[in-house]
Amino acid sequence: MPITDASCFLCGAYICELEHLPKWMGQFRALYTVLQGWGAAHVSGVGRRQQFEDVIPLDESINVDVSESTVEETWVQIGLQKSSFGGKYPPDPPIIPQPLWGFPLHNRCWDLLCALDTKFRKQDTVQALFDLCRSQPIPRGVPNWGHTYKGLVNYDVDIERLFPGEEARLLGPEQTDNAYDCDPMDISYLIFCVSPDANSSGTNWDSTRSRNTRQKLRSEASSNNDPFRLLPPELIIDILVRSQSSDVANLRLASRSMFNVGLPEKFWSSRFWPGHELEHIFELAGTQTPHHGWRSAYDQARSERSNPAMRNRRRVWALACQLRDLVALRLESPLCHGSPCKSFFNPDAANDDRVWHTAQANICPASSGFWPATRVWVSLVVLSDKSYVSGLRLAHNDGETIQLGYCHPRQEFSFIWDGCSGSPHSFVGFQVAMDARGIRGLRLLSTEGARSCWVGDHEGIPKKAIACMNPTNEQPESIRAVKGGFDALKMVSISVHSFDHNGKTERGEENRAKSGESAVWYPDIPDPALRLLGIRDERLVRCLDHVPYSMCLFGGDNGQLLPCLTHMVVWIIDRSALGIYADHTYIWAIEFHYNSSADGVQPMILGRIPEEDPDNSEQRSSYRVSIDSHGGERICGVDALYEDHRSPFALTFHTNHGRSIQVPPEIPSIVSDYFTEMLRPTEGTIVGFFSVLKHNIVFQNLGLAYILP
């Protein structure tokens, strides 16, 4: 058994040779390349997995020395599911260099892909497929395409428990169903059972039905309200043949003309055509013969739906169709527009010493940026029912057009400026909606302070603002360059750049809401009128993620709810019984409650109230913190006690009445630069708290929001 896990990037099942597994599961091909040949993908012959190495047949056309990784003269080692680059090559002994690397799929799954579309054998399609594989995260050897391989793999956490911005990770395949072991190409017995020839010796039911149908057609008149009554039978049959079976059933119920025509042989044979419910039995799709028995073949195929071999064929076929559509999308716009940035993937590109927000693959030069009167269009692609930005197109008044990323003219949308007399003349940045996989939507910010409508998805998605500001007067500066990072299909990052008045390069600064590990916010970016006080940057770890900050404005956006606040409830999880965590407790939620004078105001919560679980060693507890808001008492500061870099395990609330309330009360209060983060604004009124929220340790990097008089 191999010491590393590798799964087929099509069906998701393990590629492994074991006695209890069928032989086909151990045979694989690889989409591979050599060293840094990103644009020179190959398809290998049938390889095999061994305990300490994976090998494929040696291709004599490879123009690099592979003698050290050659096995038995005709095989060469290959690194599978590679997702980390930039290491030393060749490596120091005793590590054997592996110049070949790529992504595996079962040999039979490759056959199925080619049966679905013969274009998969063409070089441009192979390259597009390789680019797509290189764009996916590969946790535990399983490429994450945004699905669970039709139930074969599970997530590492209940996705219903995730906070906004969190993304579940895939676990390895769990082949609890014997259907997953069935060769997706081998349904020969079932093909024989359902073929028209196998059923042609029976009663010619369809022929009899057709004769009866013609008789009924002459004897029954269509309703005058039937929109199909004027169509000739041949055209009605053509409509039925091209429609899905569920739609046909509804049409025949709604239209007597449709019902009277009947369902001839051609209709039943069309159920096996591409796009219909039995297309996965592709062996019959091209068998358009005059044989009778297609209705019986259809019924027999439906009856075999629960057969394990048929279920796995249907599962893998559906996955192959999704992959085919992604490849088509990639080939529709294969060129990533823009000037390449110097990076590991583009080592020969020109150096760029300007400072950017986030540097990625492509750049729009500063000499051709967002000049006055520029119009901007956004190209969108839909992946797993989610819209993503794939590219930008900029047009100047002189007619010059600049493109960045992958542009799809049929899915291109311009920014709309509601409430503006006209389109702004210059722009200072973007508001960006994004998830863990890429940029979902964009919104332009103008120098006049206006904001365009969103293009793409944005509701219920974490957001971030990037803008160019003059550091001397904190006034917005027009964008002079935009840079985007892209995978094979979509934008994964966007950066902006400007100049100061002296011609020096300046960094595109984030909005004033920046705090700590992330300037990503959910559900919306805070109002610029709010002042934010977060933890010190030196407390933050270097390994950062993009889980957003969530904010709870318990006092209202201008403090109008503060006189109605009666008390807070702090929920805590105690893990001391586990004997693992030095701090033992974690803040899980803060509730805010109001008196009856706050009409229509429901209690607010930041975080999540922990569930009671008698079988769990964790203990939950809650602490009430009363506030005499009627008497003018207000929260004026919070001390957060930290044991690690991120998670506070105790809080001390300070009020303007001189009170300090600590929760949990039994933990000693330690005020020090290392353990304590003191959040005490020198002016203004506190109206909210914000924090990074995660499902396993809810509160991280607590901060507060306040308003000035």
XYZ file of C-alpha atoms in Angstrom:
709
model
C 0.000 0.000 0.000
C 1.412 3.442 -0.914
C 2.487 5.581 2.017
C 0.817 8.656 0.500
C -2.822 9.177 -0.413
C -3.829 10.101 -3.948
C -7.349 10.275 -5.301
C -8.666 10.414 -8.837
C -9.363 14.029 -9.745
C -12.481 12.935 -11.629
C -14.302 10.366 -9.471
C -12.602 11.128 -6.138
C -11.938 7.473 -5.237
C -8.526 6.365 -4.021
C -5.960 5.200 -6.530
C -4.600 2.148 -4.782
C -3.712 -1.488 -5.436
C -5.081 -3.667 -2.632
C -6.272 -7.251 -2.625
C -9.820 -6.360 -1.622
C -10.132 -3.656 -4.304
C -10.815 -4.255 -8.000
C -7.837 -4.007 -10.308
C -9.054 -0.905 -12.141
C -8.715 1.232 -8.978
C -4.941 0.773 -8.969
C -4.399 1.757 -12.600
C -3.989 5.445 -13.305
C -2.892 7.974 -15.865
C -1.421 11.343 -14.993
C -1.740 14.797 -16.440
C 1.843 15.846 -15.877
C 4.619 18.179 -16.839
C 8.364 18.468 -16.265
C 9.767 20.871 -13.658
C 8.438 24.363 -14.474
C 6.847 23.529 -17.808
C 3.487 24.974 -16.787
C 2.301 25.215 -20.384
C 3.469 21.809 -21.605
C 1.075 19.250 -20.136
C 1.170 15.581 -21.153
C -1.043 12.548 -20.620
C 0.917 9.567 -19.389
C 0.444 5.929 -20.159
C -1.045 3.655 -17.512
C 1.025 3.955 -14.343
C 1.154 2.088 -11.083
C 1.391 3.002 -7.420
C 4.037 1.310 -5.306
C 4.726 1.527 -1.600
C 7.336 4.277 -1.757
C 6.954 5.662 -5.270
C 4.527 6.282 -8.093
C 5.696 5.468 -11.613
C 4.483 6.020 -15.162
C 5.819 4.688 -18.476
C 8.929 6.540 -19.599
C 8.305 8.986 -22.434
C 11.448 9.190 -24.557
C 10.467 12.652 -25.802
C 11.106 14.203 -22.368
C 14.070 16.542 -22.807
C 15.372 16.405 -19.248
C 17.610 13.932 -17.477
C 15.407 11.469 -15.567
C 18.029 8.785 -15.091
C 18.012 9.112 -11.292
C 14.248 8.634 -11.129
C 14.069 5.854 -13.735
C 12.850 2.476 -12.475
C 13.317 -0.836 -14.300
C 14.524 1.059 -17.397
C 11.028 1.734 -18.759
C 9.353 3.447 -15.794
C 9.953 6.865 -14.280
C 8.939 8.247 -10.901
C 6.357 11.022 -10.706
C 5.161 13.294 -7.908
C 1.371 13.214 -7.636
C -0.988 15.941 -6.401
C 1.786 18.499 -6.069
C 0.607 21.783 -4.581
C 3.801 23.296 -3.167
C 6.514 24.749 -5.376
C 9.793 26.562 -5.046
C 11.837 23.996 -3.151
C 15.470 23.328 -3.946
C 16.038 21.335 -7.140
C 17.736 18.986 -7.367
C 17.218 18.141 -3.687
C 20.032 17.112 -1.397
C 20.774 13.373 -1.169
C 19.397 10.907 -0.302
C 16.208 12.405 -1.750
C 15.787 11.330 -5.379
C 14.886 14.199 -7.734
C 11.488 13.907 -9.386
C 11.304 16.311 -12.324
C 7.915 14.890 -13.348
C 4.820 15.922 -11.399
C 1.123 15.991 -12.078
C -2.402 14.952 -11.220
C -3.722 11.376 -11.418
C -6.997 9.868 -12.504
C -8.025 6.269 -12.962
C -7.335 4.894 -16.408
C -11.014 3.942 -16.707
C -12.056 7.445 -15.683
C -9.836 8.819 -18.446
C -11.603 6.488 -20.883
C -14.934 7.821 -19.660
C -13.825 11.422 -20.160
C -12.803 10.646 -23.726
C -16.094 8.825 -24.326
C -17.926 11.916 -23.138
C -15.952 14.182 -25.456
C -13.173 13.134 -27.825
C -11.677 16.634 -27.465
C -10.063 15.453 -24.234
C -7.459 13.751 -26.413
C -6.477 17.086 -27.991
C -3.496 18.973 -26.605
C -5.294 22.254 -25.911
C -7.927 20.412 -23.883
C -5.277 18.463 -21.973
C -3.511 21.725 -21.148
C -6.763 23.353 -20.023
C -7.527 20.377 -17.784
C -4.027 20.523 -16.314
C -4.418 24.252 -15.603
C -7.707 23.576 -13.833
C -6.174 20.858 -11.665
C -3.341 23.208 -10.742
C -5.917 25.776 -9.585
C -7.621 23.547 -7.003
C -6.649 23.029 -3.358
C -5.709 19.410 -2.647
C -6.352 18.552 1.011
C -5.494 14.973 1.982
C -4.776 14.065 -1.636
C -8.315 14.913 -2.811
C -8.718 17.850 -5.253
C -11.423 20.201 -3.996
C -13.612 21.213 -6.947
C -16.282 22.644 -4.654
C -18.315 19.426 -4.411
C -18.210 16.140 -2.489
C -17.867 13.862 -5.527
C -21.577 13.027 -5.268
C -21.294 11.872 -1.670
C -18.006 9.946 -1.796
C -16.130 12.359 0.492
C -17.280 14.322 3.515
C -16.342 17.623 5.081
C -14.256 17.850 8.235
C -16.982 19.840 9.992
C -20.738 20.289 9.783
C -21.032 23.115 7.263
C -24.139 24.391 9.064
C -21.911 25.318 12.016
C -19.463 27.397 10.013
C -19.342 31.150 10.437
C -19.307 33.426 7.369
C -15.963 33.278 5.602
C -15.058 29.827 6.918
C -14.735 26.961 4.446
C -14.948 23.287 5.300
C -12.121 21.014 4.198
C -12.559 17.707 2.454
C -11.714 14.485 4.216
C -10.461 11.441 2.348
C -12.901 9.204 0.440
C -15.177 7.003 2.537
C -16.039 4.090 0.280
C -18.846 2.688 2.425
C -20.986 1.952 -0.634
C -19.896 -0.914 -2.886
C -21.044 1.142 -5.870
C -17.861 3.236 -5.597
C -15.783 0.115 -6.343
C -17.562 -0.541 -9.646
C -15.697 0.185 -12.864
C -17.515 3.203 -14.342
C -16.812 1.978 -17.874
C -17.995 -1.591 -17.378
C -21.767 -1.876 -17.545
C -21.701 -4.304 -20.466
C -24.208 -6.719 -18.919
C -26.645 -3.891 -18.263
C -26.140 -2.566 -21.782
C -27.160 -5.946 -23.168
C -30.248 -5.997 -20.954
C -31.474 -2.546 -21.925
C -30.476 -2.454 -25.605
C -33.276 -2.194 -28.165
C -32.086 -5.417 -29.825
C -32.567 -7.300 -26.572
C -36.156 -6.102 -26.403
C -37.057 -6.143 -30.080
C -38.335 -9.724 -29.963
C -41.079 -8.789 -27.534
C -44.444 -7.245 -28.240
C -44.231 -4.271 -30.535
C -45.919 -2.066 -27.991
C -44.695 1.179 -29.520
C -45.920 0.302 -32.997
C -49.365 -0.548 -31.675
C -49.404 2.627 -29.628
C -48.415 4.698 -32.644
C -51.313 3.278 -34.679
C -53.743 3.926 -31.846
C -52.346 7.424 -31.454
C -52.959 8.259 -35.087
C -56.532 7.024 -34.786
C -57.130 9.113 -31.683
C -55.572 12.125 -33.365
C -58.226 11.943 -36.080
C -61.111 11.459 -33.691
C -60.298 13.935 -30.924
C -60.274 17.663 -31.488
C -57.939 19.993 -29.662
C -59.207 22.755 -27.421
C -59.295 26.228 -28.929
C -57.192 27.380 -25.978
C -54.436 24.895 -26.790
C -51.435 26.903 -28.102
C -50.071 23.802 -29.885
C -53.234 22.963 -31.846
C -52.038 24.675 -35.039
C -48.676 22.898 -35.143
C -48.199 19.898 -37.440
C -47.595 16.547 -35.665
C -44.016 16.393 -36.963
C -43.144 19.663 -35.216
C -44.885 18.600 -32.005
C -42.889 15.365 -32.002
C -39.698 17.364 -32.507
C -40.581 19.499 -29.476
C -41.175 16.376 -27.393
C -37.916 14.793 -28.517
C -35.921 17.870 -27.492
C -37.631 18.284 -24.104
C -36.790 16.729 -20.755
C -39.053 13.869 -19.686
C -40.457 15.843 -16.744
C -41.368 18.699 -19.088
C -42.948 16.255 -21.535
C -45.187 14.887 -18.788
C -46.382 18.396 -17.938
C -46.906 19.293 -21.604
C -49.056 16.226 -22.196
C -51.172 17.072 -19.161
C -51.632 20.669 -20.281
C -52.097 20.166 -24.037
C -54.409 17.717 -25.791
C -52.408 18.235 -28.982
C -49.299 17.024 -27.214
C -51.131 14.065 -25.739
C -52.759 13.000 -29.003
C -49.470 12.788 -30.886
C -48.280 10.064 -28.534
C -44.707 9.085 -27.813
C -43.152 7.354 -30.825
C -39.919 5.361 -31.072
C -37.885 8.470 -31.731
C -38.923 9.977 -28.421
C -37.871 6.951 -26.360
C -34.562 6.624 -28.159
C -33.884 10.329 -27.543
C -33.877 9.683 -23.780
C -30.376 8.256 -24.300
C -29.157 11.333 -26.172
C -26.757 13.876 -24.595
C -28.590 16.190 -22.238
C -31.322 13.713 -21.323
C -31.727 11.584 -18.216
C -30.085 8.432 -19.614
C -27.176 10.089 -21.403
C -24.769 8.276 -19.086
C -25.555 5.084 -21.033
C -23.563 6.602 -23.859
C -23.152 3.221 -25.563
C -26.772 3.527 -26.743
C -26.702 7.230 -27.570
C -25.389 6.603 -31.076
C -27.513 3.510 -31.696
C -30.219 5.275 -33.641
C -31.540 2.318 -35.621
C -35.052 1.568 -36.867
C -35.325 -1.251 -34.308
C -38.378 -1.284 -32.112
C -38.118 -1.749 -28.375
C -36.844 1.684 -27.309
C -39.701 2.087 -24.812
C -38.812 -1.251 -23.265
C -35.134 -0.284 -23.277
C -36.045 2.930 -21.475
C -38.129 1.117 -18.863
C -35.404 -1.484 -18.323
C -32.749 1.212 -17.918
C -34.905 2.986 -15.352
C -35.386 -0.237 -13.434
C -31.602 -0.701 -13.241
C -31.003 2.704 -11.651
C -30.273 1.148 -8.254
C -27.744 -1.317 -9.645
C -24.333 -0.448 -8.084
C -22.550 -0.401 -11.438
C -25.192 1.865 -12.959
C -25.151 4.183 -9.943
C -21.401 4.649 -10.169
C -21.599 5.181 -13.944
C -24.232 7.851 -13.403
C -22.191 9.482 -10.621
C -18.908 9.613 -12.534
C -20.654 10.680 -15.742
C -22.194 13.661 -13.943
C -18.774 14.616 -12.555
C -17.264 14.284 -16.025
C -19.928 16.598 -17.448
C -19.075 19.222 -14.831
C -15.390 18.926 -15.675
C -16.137 19.184 -19.397
C -18.038 22.433 -18.782
C -15.134 23.873 -16.783
C -12.709 22.975 -19.570
C -15.006 24.630 -22.115
C -15.068 27.754 -19.955
C -11.292 27.720 -19.743
C -10.923 27.333 -23.526
C -13.462 30.086 -24.148
C -10.988 32.638 -22.776
C -7.592 30.926 -22.430
C -5.505 34.108 -22.474
C -4.972 35.891 -19.153
C -4.619 39.551 -20.183
C -2.157 41.892 -18.527
C 1.584 42.176 -18.076
C 3.025 39.285 -16.034
C 4.494 40.141 -12.648
C 7.855 38.721 -11.683
C 7.172 35.715 -9.471
C 8.046 32.083 -9.079
C 5.670 31.249 -11.919
C 6.960 34.115 -14.100
C 10.680 34.387 -13.261
C 11.564 36.156 -16.518
C 9.114 39.030 -16.059
C 10.378 42.525 -15.303
C 11.045 43.552 -11.717
C 8.481 45.807 -10.056
C 9.662 47.664 -6.939
C 6.342 49.369 -6.290
C 4.513 48.414 -3.122
C 1.102 46.815 -3.556
C -1.661 45.502 -1.364
C -1.475 41.900 -2.509
C 0.726 40.865 -5.397
C -0.340 38.082 -7.710
C 0.082 36.984 -11.274
C -0.842 39.827 -13.631
C -0.513 43.592 -13.723
C -2.050 46.462 -15.651
C 0.869 48.931 -16.073
C 0.803 52.289 -14.307
C 1.089 54.081 -17.640
C -2.297 52.747 -18.668
C -4.409 52.906 -15.551
C -7.740 54.431 -14.540
C -7.427 57.798 -16.262
C -10.356 60.255 -16.205
C -13.545 59.217 -18.004
C -12.553 55.547 -18.007
C -15.350 52.980 -18.163
C -14.981 49.582 -16.555
C -16.635 46.255 -17.333
C -16.489 43.070 -15.285
C -16.596 39.549 -16.740
C -18.305 36.906 -14.603
C -18.233 33.113 -14.641
C -20.513 30.743 -12.733
C -18.807 27.906 -10.843
C -20.797 25.548 -8.598
C -23.787 27.924 -8.808
C -21.667 30.856 -7.592
C -20.623 33.894 -9.610
C -16.934 34.802 -9.694
C -15.097 37.682 -11.335
C -12.909 36.414 -14.169
C -11.592 39.650 -15.660
C -11.804 43.402 -16.168
C -11.983 45.534 -19.295
C -11.175 49.252 -19.211
C -12.004 51.702 -21.991
C -10.603 55.233 -22.324
C -12.257 58.114 -24.106
C -9.741 57.807 -26.930
C -10.998 54.287 -27.641
C -8.040 52.432 -26.136
C -9.060 49.241 -24.355
C -7.106 47.409 -21.668
C -7.964 43.909 -20.487
C -6.983 42.144 -17.282
C -7.597 38.445 -16.715
C -10.092 36.335 -18.656
C -12.712 38.379 -20.494
C -16.018 36.836 -21.617
C -17.920 39.334 -23.809
C -21.205 37.438 -23.401
C -20.951 37.630 -19.600
C -19.686 41.193 -19.265
C -21.343 43.838 -17.077
C -20.606 47.525 -16.573
C -20.789 49.386 -13.270
C -24.002 51.343 -12.674
C -23.995 54.517 -10.574
C -27.424 54.992 -9.003
C -28.082 58.447 -7.603
C -25.242 60.044 -9.586
C -25.764 62.623 -12.303
C -23.221 60.773 -14.415
C -20.386 58.314 -14.205
C -17.573 59.574 -11.933
C -14.420 60.702 -13.689
C -11.890 58.836 -11.576
C -11.750 56.029 -9.065
C -9.851 55.464 -5.826
C -10.457 51.779 -5.225
C -12.846 48.885 -4.897
C -15.073 47.193 -2.419
C -14.498 43.490 -2.932
C -16.794 40.580 -2.044
C -14.831 37.352 -1.779
C -14.852 33.865 -0.376
C -12.059 31.372 0.151
C -12.009 30.433 -3.549
C -11.899 33.831 -5.227
C -13.406 37.253 -5.943
C -17.212 37.060 -6.056
C -18.139 40.682 -6.773
C -16.763 44.218 -7.181
C -17.930 47.731 -6.453
C -16.111 50.885 -7.583
C -15.277 53.761 -5.224
C -15.016 57.233 -6.764
C -12.934 60.240 -5.733
C -16.211 62.067 -5.034
C -17.130 59.491 -2.380
C -19.761 57.741 -4.487
C -20.094 53.964 -4.673
C -21.291 52.086 -7.730
C -23.761 49.232 -7.650
C -22.278 45.793 -7.156
C -21.336 43.614 -10.106
C -21.401 39.935 -9.171
C -22.436 38.274 -5.912
C -22.193 40.265 -2.698
C -25.090 39.533 -0.324
C -24.088 37.333 2.582
C -20.440 37.323 1.437
C -17.425 38.743 3.317
C -16.194 42.076 1.979
C -13.044 44.137 1.943
C -12.242 47.672 0.772
C -9.026 48.657 -0.960
C -8.325 52.283 -1.820
C -5.439 54.612 -2.599
C -4.958 57.371 -0.011
C -2.463 60.238 0.070
C -0.509 59.685 3.309
C 0.169 63.391 3.807
C -3.454 64.582 3.913
C -5.407 61.294 4.002
C -7.267 62.336 0.872
C -8.167 59.747 -1.783
C -5.858 59.371 -4.766
C -6.925 58.168 -8.199
C -5.896 54.666 -9.182
C -3.037 54.481 -11.665
C -2.622 50.705 -11.825
C -4.546 47.549 -11.043
C -3.121 44.099 -10.510
C -5.012 40.825 -10.362
C -4.139 37.295 -9.352
C -5.807 34.532 -11.365
C -6.135 30.787 -11.418
C -7.243 28.949 -14.548
C -10.745 30.443 -14.549
C -11.194 33.349 -12.174
C -9.714 36.232 -10.235
C -8.362 35.314 -6.806
C -6.952 38.707 -5.751
C -7.034 42.331 -6.814
C -4.654 45.168 -5.914
C -4.538 48.908 -6.581
C -1.662 51.387 -6.826
C -1.267 55.145 -7.148
C 1.334 57.957 -7.026
C 1.714 60.870 -4.684
C 2.113 64.415 -5.967
C 5.905 64.107 -6.015
C 5.765 61.125 -8.329
C 6.823 58.678 -5.644
C 5.113 55.357 -5.399
C 2.718 54.989 -2.513
C 0.969 51.980 -1.144
C -2.703 51.457 -1.848
C -4.024 51.612 1.699
C -7.017 49.770 3.010
C -9.928 51.727 4.432
C -9.822 52.913 8.037
C -11.615 49.732 9.063
C -8.373 47.769 8.850
C -7.758 45.912 12.079
C -5.505 43.020 12.909
C -5.230 39.918 10.816
C -7.863 40.917 8.314
C -9.670 43.866 6.817
C -12.368 41.513 5.622
C -15.794 42.156 7.139
C -19.150 40.433 7.361
C -21.851 41.189 6.426
C -20.755 44.674 5.333
C -17.783 46.993 5.596
C -18.195 49.319 8.615
C -19.346 52.887 8.160
C -16.275 55.159 7.812
C -17.735 57.310 10.605
C -16.980 54.529 13.088
C -13.618 54.470 14.835
C -12.205 50.999 15.371
C -9.839 49.887 18.092
C -8.386 46.401 17.699
C -5.523 44.385 19.062
C -1.922 45.270 18.331
C -0.373 43.956 15.159
C 2.524 42.360 17.041
C 0.085 39.970 18.726
C -0.997 38.584 15.381
C 0.504 35.393 14.031
C 2.231 35.340 10.686
C 0.053 32.554 9.304
C -3.073 34.569 8.538
C -6.352 33.525 6.998
C -9.260 35.410 5.492
C -12.035 34.713 7.964
C -13.812 38.073 8.300
C -14.498 40.263 11.273
C -18.133 40.315 12.388
C -19.486 43.364 14.192
C -22.353 43.844 16.623
C -23.411 47.483 17.064
C -25.221 46.950 20.360
C -25.511 50.716 20.856
C -26.809 51.435 17.367
C -24.824 53.154 14.654
C -25.053 56.522 16.441
C -25.542 55.398 20.050
C -29.339 55.605 20.050
C -29.737 52.209 21.785
C -27.307 52.809 24.657
C -29.969 54.283 27.027
C -32.014 51.088 26.591
C -29.236 48.544 27.295
C -29.981 46.669 30.540
C -27.414 43.888 30.680
C -25.020 41.652 28.788
C -24.619 37.882 29.020
C -21.184 36.412 28.327
C -21.157 32.730 27.317
C -18.025 30.706 28.000
C -16.841 27.176 27.241
C -14.682 25.520 29.908
C -12.339 22.848 28.556
C -10.320 22.271 31.704
C -11.581 18.677 31.943
C -9.799 17.900 28.682
C -6.444 18.710 30.233
C -5.102 20.170 26.997
C -5.504 23.919 27.043
C -3.568 26.039 29.509
C -6.222 28.757 29.543
C -9.135 26.317 29.889
C -11.851 28.783 28.895
C -12.959 30.423 25.669
C -15.363 33.258 25.026
C -18.186 31.909 22.876
C -20.774 34.706 22.712
C -21.857 38.061 24.126
C -25.593 38.815 24.275
C -27.019 42.317 24.621
C -30.480 42.843 26.162
C -32.670 45.954 26.186
C -35.605 47.286 28.187
C -39.136 47.628 26.896
C -38.630 51.246 25.862
C -36.548 50.058 22.915
C -39.550 49.328 20.738
C -39.031 46.477 18.313
C -35.399 45.929 19.310
C -34.563 42.281 19.835
C -31.580 41.044 21.848
C -28.355 41.139 19.834
C -25.568 38.593 19.872
C -21.961 38.473 18.784
C -20.803 34.880 18.441
C -22.851 31.751 19.094
C -24.457 30.388 22.259
C -22.844 26.981 22.880
C -25.064 23.925 22.879
C -25.375 21.658 25.883
C -23.818 18.255 25.248
C -23.890 15.781 28.171
C -21.509 13.465 26.318
C -18.902 16.190 25.897
C -16.305 17.061 28.522
C -16.731 20.734 27.703
C -18.841 22.724 30.141
C -20.731 25.851 29.243
C -21.493 28.695 31.597
C -22.905 32.205 31.359
C -22.261 35.420 33.278
C -24.600 38.386 33.528
C -23.151 41.894 33.416
C -25.748 44.515 34.422
C -25.562 48.057 33.060
C -27.370 51.026 34.675
C -27.958 52.693 31.341
C -30.929 54.661 32.721
C -28.518 56.227 35.185
C -26.064 57.087 32.409
C -23.690 54.149 32.834
C -21.795 53.274 29.683
C -19.048 50.813 28.802
C -15.861 52.823 28.366
C -13.278 50.075 27.895
C -12.559 46.352 27.753
C -9.501 44.384 28.834
C -9.102 41.049 27.036
C -6.899 38.416 28.649
C -5.005 36.260 26.146
C -2.992 33.085 26.612
C -2.288 32.491 22.924
C -2.062 34.894 20.008
C -5.701 34.931 19.051
C -8.301 33.817 21.568
C -9.271 35.763 24.701
C -10.320 33.592 27.625
C -11.409 36.332 30.053
C -12.840 39.843 29.736
C -12.967 42.820 32.069
C -15.580 45.472 31.264
C -14.945 49.021 32.528
C -17.736 51.595 32.846
C -17.817 55.350 33.284
C -19.230 54.794 36.786
C -15.896 53.410 37.923
C -16.962 49.777 37.897
C -14.865 46.878 36.520
C -16.586 43.536 35.949
C -14.499 40.472 35.087
C -15.801 37.258 33.518
C -15.142 34.565 34.489
C -14.667 36.086 37.958
C -12.535 33.232 39.326
C -9.636 33.855 36.922
C -6.966 36.177 38.375
C -6.739 39.493 36.581
C -3.282 39.861 35.085
C -2.591 43.235 33.517
C 0.571 43.065 31.451
C 1.730 43.928 27.981
C 1.979 40.252 27.107
C -1.228 38.821 28.558
C -3.636 41.731 28.344
C -5.018 43.754 25.458
C -6.480 46.969 26.886
C -9.069 48.469 24.549
C -9.828 51.897 25.991
C -10.519 54.756 23.571
C -9.350 58.140 24.834
C -12.457 59.860 23.483
C -15.854 59.032 22.092
C -18.525 56.478 23.022
C -18.315 52.707 22.551
C -21.233 51.414 20.458
C -20.090 47.966 19.309
C -17.718 45.023 19.488
C -16.179 43.071 16.642
C -14.280 39.811 16.426
C -13.157 37.070 14.097
C -15.606 34.204 14.614
C -14.760 30.547 14.066
C -16.795 27.440 14.705
C -14.296 25.629 16.943
C -12.992 28.579 19.010
C -15.522 31.294 18.438
C -13.963 34.578 19.599
C -10.642 35.665 18.119
C -8.996 39.104 18.056
C -11.648 41.083 19.927
C -11.986 44.781 19.108
C -14.428 47.610 19.704
C -16.127 50.347 17.690
C -16.788 53.863 18.960
C -18.164 57.144 17.685
C -16.853 60.646 18.240
C -19.019 63.458 19.634
